[in-house]
Short mmCIF file of C-alpha atoms in Angstrom, two decimals:
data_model
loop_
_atom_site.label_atom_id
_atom_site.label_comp_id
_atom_site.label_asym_id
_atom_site.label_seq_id
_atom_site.Cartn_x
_atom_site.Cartn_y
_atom_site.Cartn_z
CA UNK A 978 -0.34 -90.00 79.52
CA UNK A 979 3.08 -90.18 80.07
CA UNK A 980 5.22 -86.53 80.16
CA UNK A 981 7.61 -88.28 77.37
CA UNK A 982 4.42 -88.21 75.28
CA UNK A 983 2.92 -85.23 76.09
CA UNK A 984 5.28 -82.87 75.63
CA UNK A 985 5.88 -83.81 71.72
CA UNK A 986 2.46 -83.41 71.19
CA UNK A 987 2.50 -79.72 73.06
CA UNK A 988 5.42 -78.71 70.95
CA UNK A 989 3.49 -79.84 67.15
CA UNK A 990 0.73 -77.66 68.51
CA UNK A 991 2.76 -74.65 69.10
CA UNK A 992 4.71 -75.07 65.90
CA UNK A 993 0.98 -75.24 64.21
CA UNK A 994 -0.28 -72.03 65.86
CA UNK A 995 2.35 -70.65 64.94
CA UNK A 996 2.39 -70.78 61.44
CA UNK A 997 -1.79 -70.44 61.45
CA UNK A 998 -1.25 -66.85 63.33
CA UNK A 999 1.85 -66.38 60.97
CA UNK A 1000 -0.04 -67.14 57.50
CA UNK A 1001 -3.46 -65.18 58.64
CA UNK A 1002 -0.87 -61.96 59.85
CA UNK A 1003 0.62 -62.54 55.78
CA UNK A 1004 -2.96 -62.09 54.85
CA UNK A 1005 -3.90 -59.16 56.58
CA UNK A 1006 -0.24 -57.53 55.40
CA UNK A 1007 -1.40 -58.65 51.80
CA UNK A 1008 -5.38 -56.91 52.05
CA UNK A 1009 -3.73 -53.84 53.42
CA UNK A 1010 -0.95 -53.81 50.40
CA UNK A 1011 -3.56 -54.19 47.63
CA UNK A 1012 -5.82 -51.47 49.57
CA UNK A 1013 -2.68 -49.12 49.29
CA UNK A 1014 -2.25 -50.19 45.56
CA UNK A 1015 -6.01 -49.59 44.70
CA UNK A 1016 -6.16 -45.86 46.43
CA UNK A 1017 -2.91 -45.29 44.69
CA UNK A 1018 -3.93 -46.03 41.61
CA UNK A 1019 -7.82 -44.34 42.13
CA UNK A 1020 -6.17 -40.87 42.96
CA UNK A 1021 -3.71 -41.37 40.37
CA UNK A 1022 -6.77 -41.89 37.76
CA UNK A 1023 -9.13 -38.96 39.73
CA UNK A 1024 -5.46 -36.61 38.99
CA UNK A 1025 -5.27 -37.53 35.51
CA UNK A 1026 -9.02 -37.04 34.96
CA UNK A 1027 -8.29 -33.24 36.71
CA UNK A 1028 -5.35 -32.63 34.56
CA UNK A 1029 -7.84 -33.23 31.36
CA UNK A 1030 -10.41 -31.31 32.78
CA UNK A 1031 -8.36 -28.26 33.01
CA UNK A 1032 -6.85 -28.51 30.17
CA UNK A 1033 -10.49 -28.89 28.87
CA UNK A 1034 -10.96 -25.70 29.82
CA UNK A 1035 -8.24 -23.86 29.02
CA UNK A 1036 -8.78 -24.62 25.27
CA UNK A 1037 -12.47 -24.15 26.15
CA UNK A 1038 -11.49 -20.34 27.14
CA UNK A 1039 -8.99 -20.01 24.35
CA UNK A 1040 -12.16 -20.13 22.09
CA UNK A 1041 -14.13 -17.76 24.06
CA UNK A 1042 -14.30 -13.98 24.23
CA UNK A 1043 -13.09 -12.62 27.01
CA UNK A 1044 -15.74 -9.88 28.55
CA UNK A 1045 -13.02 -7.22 29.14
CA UNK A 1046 -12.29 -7.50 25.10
CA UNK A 1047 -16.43 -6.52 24.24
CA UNK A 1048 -15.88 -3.00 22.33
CA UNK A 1049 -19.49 -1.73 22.95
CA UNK A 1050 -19.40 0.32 20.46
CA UNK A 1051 -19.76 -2.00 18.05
CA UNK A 1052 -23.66 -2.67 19.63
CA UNK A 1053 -24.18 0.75 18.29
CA UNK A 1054 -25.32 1.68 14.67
CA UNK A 1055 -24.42 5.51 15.12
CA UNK A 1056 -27.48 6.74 13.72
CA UNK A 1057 -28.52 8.54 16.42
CA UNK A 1058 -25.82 11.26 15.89
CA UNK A 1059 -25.01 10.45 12.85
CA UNK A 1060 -25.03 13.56 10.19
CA UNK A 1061 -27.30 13.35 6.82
CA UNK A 1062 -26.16 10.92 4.66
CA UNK A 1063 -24.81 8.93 6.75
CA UNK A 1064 -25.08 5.40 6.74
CA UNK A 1065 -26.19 2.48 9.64
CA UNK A 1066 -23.40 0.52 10.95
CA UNK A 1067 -23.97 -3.38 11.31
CA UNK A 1068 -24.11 -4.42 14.96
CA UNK A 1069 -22.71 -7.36 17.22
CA UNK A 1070 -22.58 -7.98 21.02
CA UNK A 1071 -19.34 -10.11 20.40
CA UNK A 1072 -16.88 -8.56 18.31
CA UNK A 1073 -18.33 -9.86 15.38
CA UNK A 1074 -16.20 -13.23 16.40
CA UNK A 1075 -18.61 -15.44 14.20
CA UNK A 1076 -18.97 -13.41 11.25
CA UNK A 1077 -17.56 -15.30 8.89
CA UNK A 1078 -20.14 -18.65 9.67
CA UNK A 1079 -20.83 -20.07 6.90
CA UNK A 1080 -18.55 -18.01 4.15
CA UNK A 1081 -15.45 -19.44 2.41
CA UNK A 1082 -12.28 -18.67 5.06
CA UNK A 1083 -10.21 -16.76 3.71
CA UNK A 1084 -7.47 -19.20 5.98
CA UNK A 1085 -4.20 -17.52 5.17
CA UNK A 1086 -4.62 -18.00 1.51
CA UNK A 1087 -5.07 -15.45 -1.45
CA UNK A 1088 -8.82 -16.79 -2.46
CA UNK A 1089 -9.35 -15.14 -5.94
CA UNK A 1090 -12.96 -15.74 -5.73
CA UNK A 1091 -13.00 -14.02 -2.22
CA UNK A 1092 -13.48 -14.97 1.13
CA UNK A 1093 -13.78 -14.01 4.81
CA UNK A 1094 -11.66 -13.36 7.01
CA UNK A 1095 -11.76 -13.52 10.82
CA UNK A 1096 -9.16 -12.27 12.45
CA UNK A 1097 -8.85 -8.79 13.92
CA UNK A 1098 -7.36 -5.65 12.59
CA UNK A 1099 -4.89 -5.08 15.62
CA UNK A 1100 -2.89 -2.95 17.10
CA UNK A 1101 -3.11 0.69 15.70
CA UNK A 1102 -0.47 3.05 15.74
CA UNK A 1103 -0.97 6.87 17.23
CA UNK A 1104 -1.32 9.39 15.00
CA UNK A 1105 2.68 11.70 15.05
CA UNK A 1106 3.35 7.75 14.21
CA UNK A 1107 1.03 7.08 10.96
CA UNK A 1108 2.71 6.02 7.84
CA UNK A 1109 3.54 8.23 4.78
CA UNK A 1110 5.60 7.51 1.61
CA UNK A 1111 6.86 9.69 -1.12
CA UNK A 1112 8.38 8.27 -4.37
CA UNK A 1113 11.86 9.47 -5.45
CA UNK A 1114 12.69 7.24 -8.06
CA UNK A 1115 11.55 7.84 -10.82
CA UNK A 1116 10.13 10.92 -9.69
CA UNK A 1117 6.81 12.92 -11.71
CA UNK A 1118 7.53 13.27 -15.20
CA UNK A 1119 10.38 11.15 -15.24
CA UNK A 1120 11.53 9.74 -18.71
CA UNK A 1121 13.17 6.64 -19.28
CA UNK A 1122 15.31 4.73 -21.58
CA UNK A 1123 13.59 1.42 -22.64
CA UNK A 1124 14.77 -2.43 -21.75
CA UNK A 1125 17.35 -0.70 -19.08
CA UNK A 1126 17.92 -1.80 -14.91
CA UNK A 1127 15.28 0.31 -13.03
CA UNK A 1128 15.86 0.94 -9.60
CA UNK A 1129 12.66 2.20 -8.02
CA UNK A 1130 13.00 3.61 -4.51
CA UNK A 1131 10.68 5.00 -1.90
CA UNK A 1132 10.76 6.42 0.89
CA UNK A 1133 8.81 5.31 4.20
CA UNK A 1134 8.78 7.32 7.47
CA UNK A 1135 7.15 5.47 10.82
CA UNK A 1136 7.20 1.66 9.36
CA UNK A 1137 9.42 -1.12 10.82
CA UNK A 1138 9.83 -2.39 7.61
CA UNK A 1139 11.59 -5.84 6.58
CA UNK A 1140 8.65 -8.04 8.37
CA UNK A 1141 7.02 -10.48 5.38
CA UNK A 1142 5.22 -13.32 6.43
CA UNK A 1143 5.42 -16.73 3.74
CA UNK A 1144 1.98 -15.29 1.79
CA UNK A 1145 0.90 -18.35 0.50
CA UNK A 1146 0.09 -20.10 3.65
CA UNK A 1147 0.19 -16.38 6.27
CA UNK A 1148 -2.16 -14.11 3.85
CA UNK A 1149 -3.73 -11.90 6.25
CA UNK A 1150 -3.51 -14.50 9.22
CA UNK A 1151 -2.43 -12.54 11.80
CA UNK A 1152 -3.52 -8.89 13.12
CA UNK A 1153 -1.64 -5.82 12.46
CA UNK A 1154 1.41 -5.26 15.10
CA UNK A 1155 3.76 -2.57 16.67
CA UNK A 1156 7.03 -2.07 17.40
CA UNK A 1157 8.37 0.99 19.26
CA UNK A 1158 5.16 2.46 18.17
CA UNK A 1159 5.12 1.60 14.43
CA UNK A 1160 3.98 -0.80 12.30
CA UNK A 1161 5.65 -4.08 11.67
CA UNK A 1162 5.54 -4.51 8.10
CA UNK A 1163 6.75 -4.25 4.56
CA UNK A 1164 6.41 -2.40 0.61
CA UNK A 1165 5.59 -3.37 -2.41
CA UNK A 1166 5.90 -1.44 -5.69
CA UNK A 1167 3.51 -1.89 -8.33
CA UNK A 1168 3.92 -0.44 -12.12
CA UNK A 1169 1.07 -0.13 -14.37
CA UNK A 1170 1.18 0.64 -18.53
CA UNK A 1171 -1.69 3.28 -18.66
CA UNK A 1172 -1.83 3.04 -22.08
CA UNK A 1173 -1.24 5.19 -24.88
CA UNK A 1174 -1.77 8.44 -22.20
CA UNK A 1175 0.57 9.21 -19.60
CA UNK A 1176 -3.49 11.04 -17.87
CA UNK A 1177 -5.61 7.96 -18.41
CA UNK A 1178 -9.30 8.85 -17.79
CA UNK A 1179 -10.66 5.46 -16.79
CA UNK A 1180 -9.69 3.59 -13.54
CA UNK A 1181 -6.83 1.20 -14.72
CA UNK A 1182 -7.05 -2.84 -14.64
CA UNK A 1183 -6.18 -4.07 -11.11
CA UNK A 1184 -5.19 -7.48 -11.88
CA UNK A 1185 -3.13 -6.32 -14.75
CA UNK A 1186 0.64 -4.34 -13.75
CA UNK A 1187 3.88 -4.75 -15.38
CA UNK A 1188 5.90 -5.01 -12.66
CA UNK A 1189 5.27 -6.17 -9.12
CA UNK A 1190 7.88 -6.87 -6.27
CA UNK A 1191 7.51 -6.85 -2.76
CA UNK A 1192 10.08 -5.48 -0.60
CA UNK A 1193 10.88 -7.87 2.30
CA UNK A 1194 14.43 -6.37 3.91
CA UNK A 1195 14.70 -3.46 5.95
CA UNK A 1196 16.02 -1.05 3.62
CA UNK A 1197 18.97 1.20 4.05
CA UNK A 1198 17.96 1.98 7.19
CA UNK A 1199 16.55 5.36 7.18
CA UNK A 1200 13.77 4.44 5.32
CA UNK A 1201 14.08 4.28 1.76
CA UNK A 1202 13.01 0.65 0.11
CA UNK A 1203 14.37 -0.35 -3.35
CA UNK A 1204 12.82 -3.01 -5.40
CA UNK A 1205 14.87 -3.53 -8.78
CA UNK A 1206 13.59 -4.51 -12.58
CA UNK A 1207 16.68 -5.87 -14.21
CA UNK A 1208 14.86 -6.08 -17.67
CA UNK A 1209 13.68 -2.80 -17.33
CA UNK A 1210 10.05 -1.84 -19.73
CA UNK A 1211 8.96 -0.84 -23.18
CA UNK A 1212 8.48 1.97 -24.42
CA UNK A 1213 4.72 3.54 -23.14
CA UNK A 1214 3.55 5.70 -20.46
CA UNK A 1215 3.77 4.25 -16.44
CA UNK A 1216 2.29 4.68 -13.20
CA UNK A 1217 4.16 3.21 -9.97
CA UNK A 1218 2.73 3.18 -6.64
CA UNK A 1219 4.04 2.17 -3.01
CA UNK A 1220 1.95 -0.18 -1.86
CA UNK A 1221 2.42 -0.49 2.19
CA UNK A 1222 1.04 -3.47 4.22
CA UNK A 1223 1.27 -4.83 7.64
CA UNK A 1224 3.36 -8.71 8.49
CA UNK A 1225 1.02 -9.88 6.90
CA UNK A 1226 0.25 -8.65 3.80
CA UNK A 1227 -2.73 -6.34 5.01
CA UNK A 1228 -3.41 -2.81 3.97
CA UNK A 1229 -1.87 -0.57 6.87
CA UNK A 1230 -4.22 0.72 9.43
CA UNK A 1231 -4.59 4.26 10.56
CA UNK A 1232 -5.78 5.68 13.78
CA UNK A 1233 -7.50 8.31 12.35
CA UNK A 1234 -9.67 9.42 9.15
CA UNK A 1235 -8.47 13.06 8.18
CA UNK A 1236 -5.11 12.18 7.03
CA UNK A 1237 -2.39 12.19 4.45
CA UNK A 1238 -2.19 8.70 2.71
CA UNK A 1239 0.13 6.55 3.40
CA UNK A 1240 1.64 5.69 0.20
CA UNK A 1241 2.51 7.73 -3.25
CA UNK A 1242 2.53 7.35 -7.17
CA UNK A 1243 3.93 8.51 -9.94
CA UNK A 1244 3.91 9.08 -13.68
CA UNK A 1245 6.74 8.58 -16.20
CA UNK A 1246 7.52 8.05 -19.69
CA UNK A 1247 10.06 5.31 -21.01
CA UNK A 1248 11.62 6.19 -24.53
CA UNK A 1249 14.15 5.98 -26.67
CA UNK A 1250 14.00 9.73 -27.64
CA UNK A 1251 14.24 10.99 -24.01
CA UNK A 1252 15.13 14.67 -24.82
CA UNK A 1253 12.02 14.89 -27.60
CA UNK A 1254 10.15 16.91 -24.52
CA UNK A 1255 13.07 19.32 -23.95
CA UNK A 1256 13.71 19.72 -28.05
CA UNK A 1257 9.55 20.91 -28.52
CA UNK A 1258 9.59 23.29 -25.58
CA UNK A 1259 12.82 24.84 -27.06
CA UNK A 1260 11.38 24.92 -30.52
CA UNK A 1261 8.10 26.24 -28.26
CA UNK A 1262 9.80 29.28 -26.96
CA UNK A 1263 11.81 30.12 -30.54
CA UNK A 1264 9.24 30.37 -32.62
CA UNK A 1265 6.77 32.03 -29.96
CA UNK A 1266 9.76 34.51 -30.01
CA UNK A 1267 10.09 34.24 -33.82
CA UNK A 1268 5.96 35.35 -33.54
CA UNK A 1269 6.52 38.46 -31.15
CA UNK A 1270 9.49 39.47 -32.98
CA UNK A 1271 7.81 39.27 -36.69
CA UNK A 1272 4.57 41.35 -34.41
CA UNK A 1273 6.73 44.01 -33.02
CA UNK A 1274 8.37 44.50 -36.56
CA UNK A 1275 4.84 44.62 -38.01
CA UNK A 1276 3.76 47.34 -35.68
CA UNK A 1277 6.88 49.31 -36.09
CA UNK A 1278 6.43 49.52 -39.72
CA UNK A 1279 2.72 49.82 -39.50
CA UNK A 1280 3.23 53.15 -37.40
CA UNK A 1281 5.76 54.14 -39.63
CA UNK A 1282 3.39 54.10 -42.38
CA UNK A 1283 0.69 56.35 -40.08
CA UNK A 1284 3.60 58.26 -39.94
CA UNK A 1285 4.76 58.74 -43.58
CA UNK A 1286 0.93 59.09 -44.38
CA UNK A 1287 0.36 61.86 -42.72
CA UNK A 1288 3.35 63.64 -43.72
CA UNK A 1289 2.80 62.94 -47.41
CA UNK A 1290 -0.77 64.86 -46.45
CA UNK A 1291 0.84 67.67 -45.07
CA UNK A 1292 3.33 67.30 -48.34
CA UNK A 1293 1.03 67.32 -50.39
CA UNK A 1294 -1.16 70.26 -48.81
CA UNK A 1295 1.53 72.54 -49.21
CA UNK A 1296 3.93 71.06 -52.36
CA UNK A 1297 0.96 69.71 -54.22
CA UNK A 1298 1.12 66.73 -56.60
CA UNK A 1299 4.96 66.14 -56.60
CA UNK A 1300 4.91 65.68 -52.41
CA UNK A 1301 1.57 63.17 -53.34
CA UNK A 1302 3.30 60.82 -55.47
CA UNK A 1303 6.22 61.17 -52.89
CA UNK A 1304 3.87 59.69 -50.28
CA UNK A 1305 1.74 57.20 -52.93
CA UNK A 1306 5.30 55.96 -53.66
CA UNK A 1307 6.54 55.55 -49.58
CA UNK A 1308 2.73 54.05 -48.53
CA UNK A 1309 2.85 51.56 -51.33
CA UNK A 1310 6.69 50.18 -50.29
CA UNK A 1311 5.23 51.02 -46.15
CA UNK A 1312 2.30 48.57 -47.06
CA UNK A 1313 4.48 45.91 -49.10
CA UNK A 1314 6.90 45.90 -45.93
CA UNK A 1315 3.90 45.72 -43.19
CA UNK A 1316 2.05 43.16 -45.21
CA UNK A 1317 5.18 41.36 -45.73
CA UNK A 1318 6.42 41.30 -42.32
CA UNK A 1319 2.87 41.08 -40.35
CA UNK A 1320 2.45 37.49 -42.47
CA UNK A 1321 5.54 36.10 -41.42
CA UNK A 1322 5.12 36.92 -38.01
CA UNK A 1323 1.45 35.01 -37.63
CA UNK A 1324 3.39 32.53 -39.96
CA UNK A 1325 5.35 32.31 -36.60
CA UNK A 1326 2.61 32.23 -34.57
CA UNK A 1327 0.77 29.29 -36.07
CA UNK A 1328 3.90 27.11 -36.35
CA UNK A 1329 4.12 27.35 -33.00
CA UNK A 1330 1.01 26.36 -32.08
CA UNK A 1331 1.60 23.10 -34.02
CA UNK A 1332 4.27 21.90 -32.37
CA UNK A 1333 3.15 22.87 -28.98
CA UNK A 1334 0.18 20.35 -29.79
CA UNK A 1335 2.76 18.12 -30.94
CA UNK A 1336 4.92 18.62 -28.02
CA UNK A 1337 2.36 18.12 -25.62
CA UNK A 1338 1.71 14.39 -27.27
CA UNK A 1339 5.26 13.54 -25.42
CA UNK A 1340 4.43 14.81 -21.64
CA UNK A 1341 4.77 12.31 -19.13
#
């Protein structure tokens, strides 16, 4: 073969190896990209599956109770140093976290047919910081004019008042708190009509009151809470109570059980004839003096009598019969003025004891 010939043919099969080596070298550069790609995309998978595994168990553990939280305590019934009478306390190794399985929830809603609720009490204050509450308007005995503005006040020491959760959709969702030491929370004042006595006997209607208002600002600062009744109330005998709770509308918790309560009531009148108390104790104390006057006069002239009695005897001992109608004549006018006088004075006495009965109808 000629070296003209050859050495085309050399050349084509360099050229061809060449691009053979250069293609299978694209290949390998190709198998080791997609081999990347896939171990990319497999840890990027194995992280995600991870990331929902923990997060798994996080809300896993959010619905678990935490061992340091068991209060072991509550495994105990207290019977066996209890005192007589005493009753057995339920038991639960858990907190009691599902005793509400299977009731209605009461879900941070006022259930009027009841319901139970699962949340804890929370945090409880010490006791130099319990709540207590005193009324001071109106105060005991109070009377008031009908269909007037009441402003009804109380005061509140240890509460960090002005907290009120939205009670339709919050009712006792959330545990009692503290702040500085004290509850978080607010008032409410409640008025009841207790009928036609201002001392009803019989426990009064809970789900009836004439006024209601909860209190949901702090106040004036220094602890008195005002809740205002622009309409004012009829005439009748009232009770109004404080009526403290926690954020969330519960019933304030106290550390201990010997204790002052933590909220007050009162009693007043509302009428149109608001001095009708003061007008029967004055007519009270005249006519009980109008009875001990008549009495003393009666017993003054009663010993005078005794007196003149005995000396018409001796009169008549040594005058004779002139000196006897001398005393006949001063015992009948003695007698006429004791008899007289001794009926007007238990007159007196029984007049007063009306009104005193009538008097009485108008305490508050």
């Amino acid at each position: 073969m000629r070296f003209s010939t050859l050495m085309p043919l050399l050349l084509a099969a360099g050229v061809a190896q060449a691009q053979f080596g250069k293609g299978k070298g694209n290949q390998n550069q190709n198998a080791q990209n997609q081999n990347a790609q896939n171990q990319n995309a497999q840890n990027a998978q194995n992280q995600n599956n991870n990331n929902q595994n923990n997060n798994n168990n996080a809300n896993a553990n959010a619905l678990a109770l935490d061992p340091n939280n068991v209060q072991t305590n509550s495994q105990n019934d207290g019977l066996a140093d209890a005192e007589p009478g005493q009753a057995a306390s339920a038991t639960d190794d858990a907190n009691f976290i599902n005793f509400c399985t299977g009731e209605t929830l009461t879900n941070g809603l006022q259930v009027k047919a009841g319901s139970c609720n699962g949340i804890p009490m929370g945090k409880i204050p010490a006791s130099n910081q319990m709540v207590s509450a005193v009324m001071i308007n109106p105060v005991n005995g109070d009377q008031i004019a009908p269909n007037l503005e009441i402003n009804f006040q109380v005061k509140i020491a240890n509460l960090q008042a002005g907290s009120f959760t939205n009670p339709d959709v919050t009712y006792y969702a959330a545990p009692q708190d503290l702040q500085g030491g004290q509850i978080v929370g607010h008032t409410h004042i409640t008025v009841q009509d207790t009928g036609n006595d201002a001392n009803p006997t019989e426990p009064l209607d809970a789900e009836t009151f004439a006024f209601f208002k909860g209190i949901n600002d702090a106040g004036d600062g220094q602890g008195t809470l005002t809740a205002t009744l622009a309409a004012g109330l009829p005439e009748g005998f009232y009770r109004v109570c404080s009526m403290t709770s926690a954020s969330n509308h519960q019933p304030v918790l106290m550390p201990v059980a010997q204790r002052g309560p933590q909220d007050d009531c009162v009693r007043f009148e509302v009428t149109a004839n608001p001095d009708n108390n003061q007008n029967g104790q004055q007519a009270q104390q005249g006519q009980g003096q109008q009875a001990q006057q008549g009495q003393g006069k009666a017993a003054q002239q009663g010993q005078g009598k005794a007196a003149q009695q005995g000396q018409g005897q001796a009169a008549q001992q040594g005058q004779g019969q002139a000196a006897q109608q001398g005393q006949a004549a001063q015992q009948g006018q003695a007698a006429q003025q004791g008899q007289g006088k001794g009926q007007g004075g238990f007159g007196g006495k029984g007049k007063g004891r009306r009104n005193r009965f009538a008097s009485r109808q108008f305490v508050a």
